[in-house]
Amino acid sequence: VISSAEMKDQLNAELTGELPVSEVYIPTTSFSDIAFATYEITVSGGEGSLTAETAAAVNALFAPGGEPLMMSKRSKSGDKEIDIIPLIHALKATVDCHGLMHIRATLRAGNSENLGAEYIIKAMRERLGILPDADPTAWYRILRLGFHSEAGVERGIWFR
């Protein structure tokens, strides 16, 4: 059995200095315990700078208890139309002074129910016209921050 420190050292010995391993840990939970994933989504409107009104429209689109947001979702049994709102635990959009939108979203990520962050982007494109294909200067970035268990999501506890 190899320790976490030894594993980190062995990985760093094989990698370049530009891509170091900063931490190695042994998981204490199984993949089946994963219920949610939290993401930071950054969106640039390109030539059309995003505003506080744009963020308000995004927040309204994904608001819990609001109108169903039906989208085509691929599953093992084929494509089906689902309401993605129940798969969103939390979502908040803000716009900074540079016109960049920052969205923090906690989405279902379990074995039976899951929603990838790309569906948030797809819904904003289709329903709000954000990130039009015609604007090559518009872009987005999705960064997964971590996973939560069913109980841990309410307390802000991350998986280890």
Coordinates of C-alpha atoms in Angstrom, one line a residue:
V1 CA 0.0 0.0 0.0
I2 CA 1.3 3.4 -0.9
S3 CA 0.7 6.6 1.1
S4 CA -0.9 9.7 -0.3
A5 CA 2.4 11.6 0.1
E6 CA 4.3 8.9 -1.9
M7 CA 1.6 8.9 -4.6
K8 CA 1.9 12.7 -4.9
D9 CA 5.7 12.5 -5.2
Q10 CA 5.5 9.7 -7.8
L11 CA 3.0 11.6 -9.9
N12 CA 4.9 14.9 -9.7
A13 CA 8.1 13.0 -10.8
E14 CA 6.3 12.1 -14.0
L15 CA 4.6 15.4 -14.7
T16 CA 6.0 18.7 -16.0
G17 CA 6.5 21.6 -13.6
E18 CA 3.6 23.4 -15.3
L19 CA 1.1 20.8 -14.1
P20 CA 2.0 19.8 -10.5
V21 CA -0.2 17.6 -8.3
S22 CA -1.0 19.7 -5.2
E23 CA -3.0 17.1 -3.2
V24 CA -3.7 13.4 -3.2
Y25 CA -6.3 11.8 -0.9
I26 CA -7.9 8.5 -0.5
P27 CA -11.7 8.8 -0.9
T28 CA -13.8 8.0 2.2
T29 CA -17.1 7.7 0.3
S30 CA -18.2 5.8 -2.7
F31 CA -19.4 7.3 -6.1
S32 CA -22.9 6.2 -5.3
D33 CA -23.0 8.7 -2.4
I34 CA -22.6 11.6 -4.9
A35 CA -25.9 13.5 -5.2
F36 CA -24.9 17.0 -6.3
A37 CA -22.1 18.9 -8.1
T38 CA -21.3 22.6 -7.7
Y39 CA -20.1 24.6 -10.7
E40 CA -18.8 28.1 -11.4
I41 CA -19.8 29.1 -14.9
T42 CA -18.3 32.3 -16.4
V43 CA -19.9 33.8 -19.4
S44 CA -18.7 36.6 -21.7
G45 CA -21.3 38.2 -23.9
G46 CA -18.6 39.1 -26.4
E47 CA -19.5 42.3 -28.2
G48 CA -22.7 42.7 -26.3
S49 CA -21.6 43.1 -22.7
L50 CA -23.8 41.4 -20.1
T51 CA -25.7 43.5 -17.5
A52 CA -27.4 43.1 -14.1
E53 CA -30.6 42.8 -16.1
T54 CA -29.2 39.8 -17.9
A55 CA -28.3 38.2 -14.6
A56 CA -31.8 38.8 -13.3
A57 CA -33.2 37.1 -16.4
V58 CA -31.0 34.1 -15.8
N59 CA -32.0 33.9 -12.2
A60 CA -35.7 34.1 -13.1
L61 CA -35.3 31.5 -15.8
F62 CA -33.9 28.9 -13.3
A63 CA -36.0 30.0 -10.3
P64 CA -37.4 27.2 -8.2
G65 CA -41.1 26.9 -8.4
G66 CA -41.2 28.9 -11.6
E67 CA -42.4 27.8 -15.0
P68 CA -41.2 24.3 -16.1
L69 CA -38.1 24.5 -18.2
M70 CA -38.5 21.6 -20.7
M71 CA -35.4 20.4 -22.5
S72 CA -34.4 17.4 -24.5
K73 CA -32.1 15.3 -22.5
R74 CA -30.2 12.2 -23.7
S75 CA -30.5 9.1 -21.6
K76 CA -29.6 5.4 -22.0
S77 CA -33.1 4.8 -23.4
G78 CA -32.9 7.7 -25.9
D79 CA -33.8 11.4 -25.9
K80 CA -36.7 12.6 -23.8
E81 CA -38.2 15.9 -22.7
I82 CA -37.7 16.7 -19.1
D83 CA -38.2 19.7 -16.8
I84 CA -34.7 20.6 -15.6
I85 CA -35.8 22.9 -12.8
P86 CA -36.2 20.1 -10.2
L87 CA -32.6 19.0 -11.0
I88 CA -31.2 22.5 -10.0
H89 CA -30.6 22.7 -6.2
A90 CA -29.3 26.3 -6.3
L91 CA -28.3 28.8 -8.9
K92 CA -27.3 32.4 -8.7
A93 CA -26.1 34.6 -11.5
T94 CA -24.2 38.0 -11.0
V95 CA -22.4 40.3 -13.4
D96 CA -19.1 42.0 -12.5
C97 CA -17.9 45.4 -13.5
H98 CA -16.3 44.0 -16.7
G99 CA -19.5 42.6 -18.0
L100 CA -18.7 39.0 -17.2
M101 CA -21.5 36.9 -15.8
H102 CA -20.6 34.5 -12.9
I103 CA -23.1 31.7 -12.2
R104 CA -22.7 29.4 -9.2
A105 CA -24.9 26.4 -9.7
T106 CA -25.4 23.2 -7.6
L107 CA -27.0 20.6 -9.9
R108 CA -28.1 17.0 -9.4
A109 CA -25.2 14.6 -10.1
G110 CA -26.4 11.2 -8.8
N111 CA -26.8 7.8 -10.4
S112 CA -30.5 8.2 -11.1
E113 CA -30.8 11.9 -11.7
N114 CA -28.2 14.2 -13.1
L115 CA -27.9 17.5 -15.0
G116 CA -24.7 18.6 -16.6
A117 CA -23.7 22.3 -16.5
E118 CA -23.9 22.4 -20.3
Y119 CA -27.7 22.3 -20.0
I120 CA -27.6 25.7 -18.2
I121 CA -25.7 27.1 -21.1
K122 CA -28.0 25.5 -23.6
A123 CA -31.1 26.9 -21.8
M124 CA -29.6 30.4 -21.7
R125 CA -28.9 30.2 -25.5
E126 CA -32.3 28.9 -26.4
R127 CA -34.5 30.9 -24.0
L128 CA -32.6 34.2 -23.5
G129 CA -30.4 34.5 -26.6
I130 CA -27.2 34.6 -24.5
L131 CA -24.0 33.4 -26.3
P132 CA -25.3 33.6 -29.9
D133 CA -23.5 31.5 -32.4
A134 CA -23.2 34.6 -34.6
D135 CA -20.9 36.3 -32.1
P136 CA -17.4 34.7 -32.3
T137 CA -16.2 36.8 -29.3
A138 CA -18.7 35.4 -26.9
W139 CA -17.5 32.5 -24.7
Y140 CA -18.1 30.5 -21.6
R141 CA -16.1 28.4 -19.1
I142 CA -17.4 25.7 -16.7
L143 CA -15.4 24.8 -13.7
R144 CA -16.7 22.0 -11.4
L145 CA -15.9 23.0 -7.9
G146 CA -16.8 19.7 -6.2
F147 CA -19.4 17.1 -5.2
H148 CA -21.8 16.8 -2.3
S149 CA -23.8 14.0 -0.8
E150 CA -27.5 14.3 -0.2
A151 CA -27.0 15.4 3.4
G152 CA -23.8 17.4 2.7
V153 CA -25.3 19.8 0.2
E154 CA -27.5 21.5 2.8
R155 CA -24.5 22.0 5.2
G156 CA -22.0 23.0 2.4
I157 CA -19.9 19.9 3.0
W158 CA -17.7 18.8 0.1
F159 CA -16.7 15.2 -0.8
R160 CA -13.2 14.1 0.1

